Coordinates of C-alpha atoms in Angstrom, one line a residue:
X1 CA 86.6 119.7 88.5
X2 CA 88.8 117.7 91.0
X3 CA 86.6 115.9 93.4
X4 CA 86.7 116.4 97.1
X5 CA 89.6 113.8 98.4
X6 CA 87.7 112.0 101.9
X7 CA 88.9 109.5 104.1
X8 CA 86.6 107.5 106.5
X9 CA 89.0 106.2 109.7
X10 CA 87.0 102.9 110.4
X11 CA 84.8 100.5 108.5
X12 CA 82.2 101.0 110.8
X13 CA 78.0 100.9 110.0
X14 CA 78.2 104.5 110.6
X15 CA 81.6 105.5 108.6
X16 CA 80.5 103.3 105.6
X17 CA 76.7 104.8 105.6
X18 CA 78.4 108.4 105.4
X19 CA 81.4 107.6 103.0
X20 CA 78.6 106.1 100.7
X21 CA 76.8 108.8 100.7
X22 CA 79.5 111.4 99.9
X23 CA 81.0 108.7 97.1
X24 CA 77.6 109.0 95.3
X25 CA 78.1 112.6 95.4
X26 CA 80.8 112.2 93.3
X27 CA 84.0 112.5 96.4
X28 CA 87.0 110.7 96.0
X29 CA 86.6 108.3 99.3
X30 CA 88.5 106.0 100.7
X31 CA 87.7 104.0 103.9
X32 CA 90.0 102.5 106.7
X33 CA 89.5 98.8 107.2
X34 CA 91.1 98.9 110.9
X35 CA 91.7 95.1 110.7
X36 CA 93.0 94.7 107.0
X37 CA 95.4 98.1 108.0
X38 CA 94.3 99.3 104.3
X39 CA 92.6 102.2 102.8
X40 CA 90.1 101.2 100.6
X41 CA 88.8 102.8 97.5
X42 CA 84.9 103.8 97.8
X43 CA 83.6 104.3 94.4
X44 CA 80.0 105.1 93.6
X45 CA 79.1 102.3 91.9
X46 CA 80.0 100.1 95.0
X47 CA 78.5 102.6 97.3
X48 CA 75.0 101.7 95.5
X49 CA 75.7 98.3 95.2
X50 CA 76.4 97.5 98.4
X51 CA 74.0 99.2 101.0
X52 CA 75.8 98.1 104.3
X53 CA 79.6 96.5 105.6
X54 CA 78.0 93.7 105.7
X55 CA 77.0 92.8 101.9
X56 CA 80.4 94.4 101.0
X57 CA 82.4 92.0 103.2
X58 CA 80.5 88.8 102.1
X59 CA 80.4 89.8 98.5
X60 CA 84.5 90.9 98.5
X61 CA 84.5 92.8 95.3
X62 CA 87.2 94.2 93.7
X63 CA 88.4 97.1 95.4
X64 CA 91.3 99.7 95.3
X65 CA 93.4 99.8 98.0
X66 CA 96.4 102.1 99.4
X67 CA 98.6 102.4 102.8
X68 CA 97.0 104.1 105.4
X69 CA 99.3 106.7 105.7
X70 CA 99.0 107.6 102.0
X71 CA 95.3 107.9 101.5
X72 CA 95.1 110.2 104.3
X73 CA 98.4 112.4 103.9
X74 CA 96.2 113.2 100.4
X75 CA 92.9 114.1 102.4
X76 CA 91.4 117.5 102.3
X77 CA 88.4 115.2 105.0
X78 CA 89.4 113.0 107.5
X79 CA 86.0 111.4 109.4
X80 CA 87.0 109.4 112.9
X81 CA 84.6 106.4 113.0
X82 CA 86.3 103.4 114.1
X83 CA 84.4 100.7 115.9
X84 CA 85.3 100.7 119.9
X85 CA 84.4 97.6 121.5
X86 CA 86.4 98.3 125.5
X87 CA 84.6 100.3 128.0
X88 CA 85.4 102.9 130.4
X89 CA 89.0 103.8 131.2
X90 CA 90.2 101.3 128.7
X91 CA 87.6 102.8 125.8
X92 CA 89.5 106.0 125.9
X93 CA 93.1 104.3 125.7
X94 CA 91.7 102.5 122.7
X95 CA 90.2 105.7 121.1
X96 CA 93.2 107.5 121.9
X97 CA 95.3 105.0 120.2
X98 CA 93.3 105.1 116.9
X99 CA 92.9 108.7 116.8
X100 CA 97.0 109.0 117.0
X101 CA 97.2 105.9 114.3
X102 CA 94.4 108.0 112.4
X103 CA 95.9 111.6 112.1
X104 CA 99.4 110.9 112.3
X105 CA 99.7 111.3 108.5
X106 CA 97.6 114.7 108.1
X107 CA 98.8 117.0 106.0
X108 CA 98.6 121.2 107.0
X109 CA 95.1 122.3 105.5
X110 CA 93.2 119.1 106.6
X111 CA 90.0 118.5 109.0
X112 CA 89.3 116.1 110.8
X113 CA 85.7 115.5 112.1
X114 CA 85.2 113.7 115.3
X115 CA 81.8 111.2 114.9
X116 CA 82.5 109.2 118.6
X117 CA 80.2 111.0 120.4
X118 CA 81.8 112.8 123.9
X119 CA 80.9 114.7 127.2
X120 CA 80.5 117.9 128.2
X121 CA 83.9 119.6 127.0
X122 CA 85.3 116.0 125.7
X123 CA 86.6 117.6 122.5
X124 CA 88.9 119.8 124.4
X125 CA 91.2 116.8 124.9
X126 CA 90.9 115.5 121.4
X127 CA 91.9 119.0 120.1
X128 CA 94.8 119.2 122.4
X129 CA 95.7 115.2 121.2
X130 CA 95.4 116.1 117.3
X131 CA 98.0 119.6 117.7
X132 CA 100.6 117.3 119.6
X133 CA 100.4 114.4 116.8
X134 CA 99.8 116.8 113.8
X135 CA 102.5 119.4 115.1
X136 CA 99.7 122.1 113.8
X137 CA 97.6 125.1 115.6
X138 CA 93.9 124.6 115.7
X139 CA 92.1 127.1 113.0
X140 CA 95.4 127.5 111.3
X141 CA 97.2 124.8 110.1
X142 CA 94.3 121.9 110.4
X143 CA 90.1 122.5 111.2
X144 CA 88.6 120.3 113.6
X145 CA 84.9 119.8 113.6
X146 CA 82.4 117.5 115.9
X147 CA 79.8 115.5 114.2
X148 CA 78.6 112.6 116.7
X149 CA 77.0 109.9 114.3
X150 CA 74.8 107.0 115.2
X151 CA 73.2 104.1 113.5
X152 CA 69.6 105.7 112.9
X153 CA 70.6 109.6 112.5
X154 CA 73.0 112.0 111.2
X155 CA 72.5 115.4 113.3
X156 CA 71.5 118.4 111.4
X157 CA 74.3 120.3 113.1
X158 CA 78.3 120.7 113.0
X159 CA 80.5 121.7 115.9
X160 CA 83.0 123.5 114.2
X161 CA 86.1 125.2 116.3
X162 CA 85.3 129.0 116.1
X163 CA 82.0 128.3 114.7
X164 CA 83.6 128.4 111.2
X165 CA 81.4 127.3 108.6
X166 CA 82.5 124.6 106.0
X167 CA 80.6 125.1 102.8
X168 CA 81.9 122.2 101.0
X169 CA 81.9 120.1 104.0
X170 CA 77.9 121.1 104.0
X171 CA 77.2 120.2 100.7
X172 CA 78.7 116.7 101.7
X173 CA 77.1 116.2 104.5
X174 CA 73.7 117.2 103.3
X175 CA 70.5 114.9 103.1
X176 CA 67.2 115.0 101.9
X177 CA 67.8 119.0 101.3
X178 CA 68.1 119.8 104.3
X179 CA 71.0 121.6 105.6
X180 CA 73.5 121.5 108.3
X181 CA 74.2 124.3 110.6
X182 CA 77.4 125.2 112.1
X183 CA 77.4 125.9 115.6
X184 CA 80.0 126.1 118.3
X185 CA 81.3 122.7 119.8
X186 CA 80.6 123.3 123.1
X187 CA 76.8 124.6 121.8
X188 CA 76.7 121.0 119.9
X189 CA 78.5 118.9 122.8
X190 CA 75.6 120.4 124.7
X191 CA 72.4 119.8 122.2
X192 CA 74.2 116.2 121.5
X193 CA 74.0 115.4 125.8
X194 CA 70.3 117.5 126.1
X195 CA 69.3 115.1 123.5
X196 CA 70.5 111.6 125.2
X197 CA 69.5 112.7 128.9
X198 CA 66.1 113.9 127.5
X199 CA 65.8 109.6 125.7
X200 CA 67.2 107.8 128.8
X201 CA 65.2 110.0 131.0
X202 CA 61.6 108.7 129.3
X203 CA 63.2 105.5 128.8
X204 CA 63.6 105.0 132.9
X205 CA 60.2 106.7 133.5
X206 CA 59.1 103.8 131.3
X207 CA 61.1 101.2 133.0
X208 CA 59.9 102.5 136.6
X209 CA 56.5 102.7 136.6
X210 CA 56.2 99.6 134.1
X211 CA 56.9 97.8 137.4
X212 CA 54.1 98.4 139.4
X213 CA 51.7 96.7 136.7
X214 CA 51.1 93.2 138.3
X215 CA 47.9 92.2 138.4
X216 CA 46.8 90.5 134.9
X217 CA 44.7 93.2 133.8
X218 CA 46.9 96.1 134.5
X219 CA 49.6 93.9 132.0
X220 CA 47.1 93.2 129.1
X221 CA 45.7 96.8 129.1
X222 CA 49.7 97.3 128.8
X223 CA 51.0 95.2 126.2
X224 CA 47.6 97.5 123.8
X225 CA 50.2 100.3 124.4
X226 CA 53.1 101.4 122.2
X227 CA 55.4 100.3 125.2
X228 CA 54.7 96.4 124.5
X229 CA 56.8 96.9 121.7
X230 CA 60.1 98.3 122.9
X231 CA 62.8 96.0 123.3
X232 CA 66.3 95.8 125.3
X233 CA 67.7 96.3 121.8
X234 CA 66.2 99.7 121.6
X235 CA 66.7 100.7 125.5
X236 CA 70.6 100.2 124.9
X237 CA 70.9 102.8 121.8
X238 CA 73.0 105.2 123.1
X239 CA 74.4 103.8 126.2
X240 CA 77.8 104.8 125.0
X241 CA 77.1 108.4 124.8
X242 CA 75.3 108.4 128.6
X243 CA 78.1 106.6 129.7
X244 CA 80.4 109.5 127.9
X245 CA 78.8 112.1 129.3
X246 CA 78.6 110.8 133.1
X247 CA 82.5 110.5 133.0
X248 CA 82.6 114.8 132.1
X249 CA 80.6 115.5 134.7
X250 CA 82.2 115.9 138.2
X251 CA 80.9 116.2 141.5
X252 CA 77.3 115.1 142.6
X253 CA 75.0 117.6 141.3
X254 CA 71.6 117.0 139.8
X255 CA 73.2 116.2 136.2
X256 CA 75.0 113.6 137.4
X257 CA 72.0 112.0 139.1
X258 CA 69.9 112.2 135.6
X259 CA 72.8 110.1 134.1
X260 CA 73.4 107.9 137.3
X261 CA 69.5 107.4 137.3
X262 CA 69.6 106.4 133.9
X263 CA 72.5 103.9 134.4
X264 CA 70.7 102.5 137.2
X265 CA 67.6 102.3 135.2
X266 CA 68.5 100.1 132.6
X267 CA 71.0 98.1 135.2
X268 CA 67.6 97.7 137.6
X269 CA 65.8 96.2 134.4
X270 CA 67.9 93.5 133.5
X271 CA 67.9 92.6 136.8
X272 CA 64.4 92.5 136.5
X273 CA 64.6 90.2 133.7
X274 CA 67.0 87.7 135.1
X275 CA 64.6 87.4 138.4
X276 CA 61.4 86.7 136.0
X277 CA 63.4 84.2 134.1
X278 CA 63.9 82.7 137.6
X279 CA 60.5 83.3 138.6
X280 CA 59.6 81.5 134.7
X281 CA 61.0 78.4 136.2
X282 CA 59.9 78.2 139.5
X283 CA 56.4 78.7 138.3
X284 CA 56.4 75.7 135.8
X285 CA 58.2 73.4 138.6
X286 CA 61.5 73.4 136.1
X287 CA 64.7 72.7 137.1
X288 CA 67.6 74.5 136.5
X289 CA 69.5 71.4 135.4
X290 CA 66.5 70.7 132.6
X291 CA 66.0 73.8 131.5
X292 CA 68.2 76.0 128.3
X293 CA 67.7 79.6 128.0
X294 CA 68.7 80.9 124.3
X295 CA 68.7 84.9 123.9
X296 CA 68.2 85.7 120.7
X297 CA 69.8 89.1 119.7
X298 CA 70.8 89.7 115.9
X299 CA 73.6 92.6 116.0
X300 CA 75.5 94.6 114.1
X301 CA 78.9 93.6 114.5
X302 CA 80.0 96.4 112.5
X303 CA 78.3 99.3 114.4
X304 CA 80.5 101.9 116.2
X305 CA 79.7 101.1 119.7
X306 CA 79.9 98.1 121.4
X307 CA 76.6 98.6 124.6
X308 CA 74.8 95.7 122.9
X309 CA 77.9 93.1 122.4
X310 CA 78.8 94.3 126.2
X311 CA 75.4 94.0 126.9
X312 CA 74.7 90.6 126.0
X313 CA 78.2 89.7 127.3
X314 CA 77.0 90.4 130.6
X315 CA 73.3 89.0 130.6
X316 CA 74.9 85.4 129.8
X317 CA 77.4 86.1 132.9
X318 CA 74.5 86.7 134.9
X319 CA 72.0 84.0 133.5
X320 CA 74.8 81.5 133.8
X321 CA 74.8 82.5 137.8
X322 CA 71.5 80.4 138.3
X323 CA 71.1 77.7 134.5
X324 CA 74.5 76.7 133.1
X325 CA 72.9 76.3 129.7
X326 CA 73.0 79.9 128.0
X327 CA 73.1 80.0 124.4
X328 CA 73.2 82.9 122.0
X329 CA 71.8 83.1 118.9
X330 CA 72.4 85.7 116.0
X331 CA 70.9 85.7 112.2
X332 CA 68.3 85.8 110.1
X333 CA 67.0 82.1 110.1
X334 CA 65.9 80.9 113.7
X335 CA 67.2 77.0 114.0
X336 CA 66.8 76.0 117.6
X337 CA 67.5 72.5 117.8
X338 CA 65.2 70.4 119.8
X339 CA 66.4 68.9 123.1
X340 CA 65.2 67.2 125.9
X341 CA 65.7 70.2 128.2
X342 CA 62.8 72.8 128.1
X343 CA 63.8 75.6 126.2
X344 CA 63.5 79.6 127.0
X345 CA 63.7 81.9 124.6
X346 CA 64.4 85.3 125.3
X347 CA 63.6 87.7 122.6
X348 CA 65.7 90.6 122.6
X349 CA 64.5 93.4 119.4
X350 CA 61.7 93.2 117.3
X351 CA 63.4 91.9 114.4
X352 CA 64.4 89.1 116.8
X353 CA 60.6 88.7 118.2
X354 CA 59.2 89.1 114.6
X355 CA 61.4 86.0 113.7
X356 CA 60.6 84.0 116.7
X357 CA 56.3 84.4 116.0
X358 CA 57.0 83.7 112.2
X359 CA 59.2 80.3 113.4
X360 CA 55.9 79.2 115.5
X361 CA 56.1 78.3 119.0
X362 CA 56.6 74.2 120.4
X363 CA 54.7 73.5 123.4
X364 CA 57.9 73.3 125.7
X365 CA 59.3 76.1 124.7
X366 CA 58.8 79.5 126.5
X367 CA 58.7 83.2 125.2
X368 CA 60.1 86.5 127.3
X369 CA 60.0 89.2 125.5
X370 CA 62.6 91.8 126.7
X371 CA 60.1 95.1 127.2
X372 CA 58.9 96.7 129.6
X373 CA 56.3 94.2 131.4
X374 CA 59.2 91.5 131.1
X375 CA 56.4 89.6 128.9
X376 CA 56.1 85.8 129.0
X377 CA 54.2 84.0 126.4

């Protein structure tokens, strides 16, 4: 039996999770290393040897490669998950420009799926994009299905143009036994955006109200809640896809106020933050001059979206507004080096605030975690 012939367009988390997954099934995958401009060969040996991008890249095995072009004129699957790191108008140039670079090379009988996620109606466009560059009609010469991925979750349902179903694609697909059922795209544009409003909707509520706890006891009855532990890390998850379905919405109706709100939400926090880092100062009689704030945020570079790198991006900006000495720090081991300036650190996911408890804490040296209550320690 000749196996299923894949191609992944981008080493990203979320491309390489899903191509290993479909090597070990026993496809014929190769993966598109954006930056190497090489398609590389995924067997299934290497797929359960090396569990993420990361131990693959520092490891650099042995692998297979072929032209870009090559690899994917010989696809029967071709899977859109390149890492985007611009935002807004400039996001869509580059995703525009990769999805051109990515399907140029199709061959009539191909499908591509689509794992960026989009608006309301955002695949129109894309469908529209991959006739002009593949010189083939939708549902004839070339399917097109919609299968937004992210880090933590693969959804348990397919857009698929017409509703077709894919068995084969299915079987590929499938995790744990459970099936995947093909809907519409516009049914699964719309499940994909019920499902961010319905997180960034809690997630303000949480933000919001967590602001009128002041008084000690209020905060420490808090902090015994499950809210004590959610971190800025988690609050950005899926900023990309808000963001993507604000700019398909037009006019001012109440849709576009639950993904405004949100925005605002998360903007209003790290404001928030910033002013109790001020505050954090002020309190202790520090100066600004004498004092080093180091965020601590261990990302995945390799993940599709960029909200956290952006994110972070702009919190230095910001924090470097009022104390010139913003460091960032990224890793496993936590080696702050001592100084004689005292020294903030601002603790940005669990994994980050697990690592700081475990290092111990120096008596000039201050804790904020990033949840809710903006806690200092």
């Amino acid at each position: 039996m000749v196996a299923t012939k894949i191609v992944v367009y981008g080493l990203s988390t979320e491309g390489y999770s899903i191509a290993c997954q479909m090597a070990i099934k026993g496809a014929d995958v190769f993966i598109v290393d954006e930056s190497a401009h090489m398609a590389i060969s995924l067997k299934s040996e290497i797929a359960k040897t090396y569990p993420n991008v990361t131990s693959l890249k520092e490891d650099e095995p042995l692998l297979g490669v072929e032209p870009i072009d090559v690899a994917i004129s010989h696809s029967e699957y071709l899977f859109f998950a390149p890492r985007i790191r611009k935002t807004g108008q400039e996001a869509k140039m580059e995703i525009h420009s990769k999805f051109k670079d990515a399907t140029s090379s199709i061959k009539k009988g191909g499908s591509v799926i689509y794992n960026l996620p989009t608006g309301i109606g955002g695949n129109n466009e894309t469908i529209s994009l991959l006739e002009h560059v593949s010189g083939l009609e939708m549902g004839k010469g070339i399917s097109y299905f919609y299968y937004p991925l992210s880090k933590n979750n693969f959804p348990e349902i397919i857009g698929s143009f017409n509703a077709k179903d894919d068995d084969k694609l299915a079987k590929l697909l499938e995790s744990d036994k459970k099936g995947k059922k093909f809907v519409s795209i516009s049914s699964a544009e719309i499940l994909h955006a019920i499902k961010i409003l319905t997180q960034f909707a809690s997630l303000s509520s949480v933000l919001e109200v967590s602001k009128f706890a002041q008084d000690e006891q209020t905060r420490k009855d808090l902090v015994l809640t499950e809210y004590n532990n959610l971190f800025l890390d988690d609050m950005t998850n899926g900023l990309y896809d808000l963001r993507s379905l604000g700019t398909s919405v037009e006019g001012a109706g109440t849709m576009m106020y639950l993904v405004n709100g949100s925005i605002k939400g998360i903007e209003g926090y790290v404001k928030r933050l910033i002013d109790e880092i001020r505050s954090t100062l002020k309190k202790n009689e520090l100066k600004a001059s004498r004092t080093k704030v180091v965020l601590v945020w261990t990302q995945d570079s390799y993940e599709m979206r960029g909200d956290k790198v952006d994110m972070l991006n702009s919190l230095v900006t910001k924090l470097r507004d009022y104390i010139g000495d913003v460091e960032i720090h990224q890793g496993p081991e936590l080696d702050i080096f001592h100084s004689d300036k005292t020294t903030i650190i601002v603790a940005c996911s669990k994994f980050d605030y697990d690592k700081i408890t475990k290092n111990g804490k120096d008596s000039d040296v201050i804790v904020i975690k990033t949840n809710p209550l903006c806690e200092i320690l």
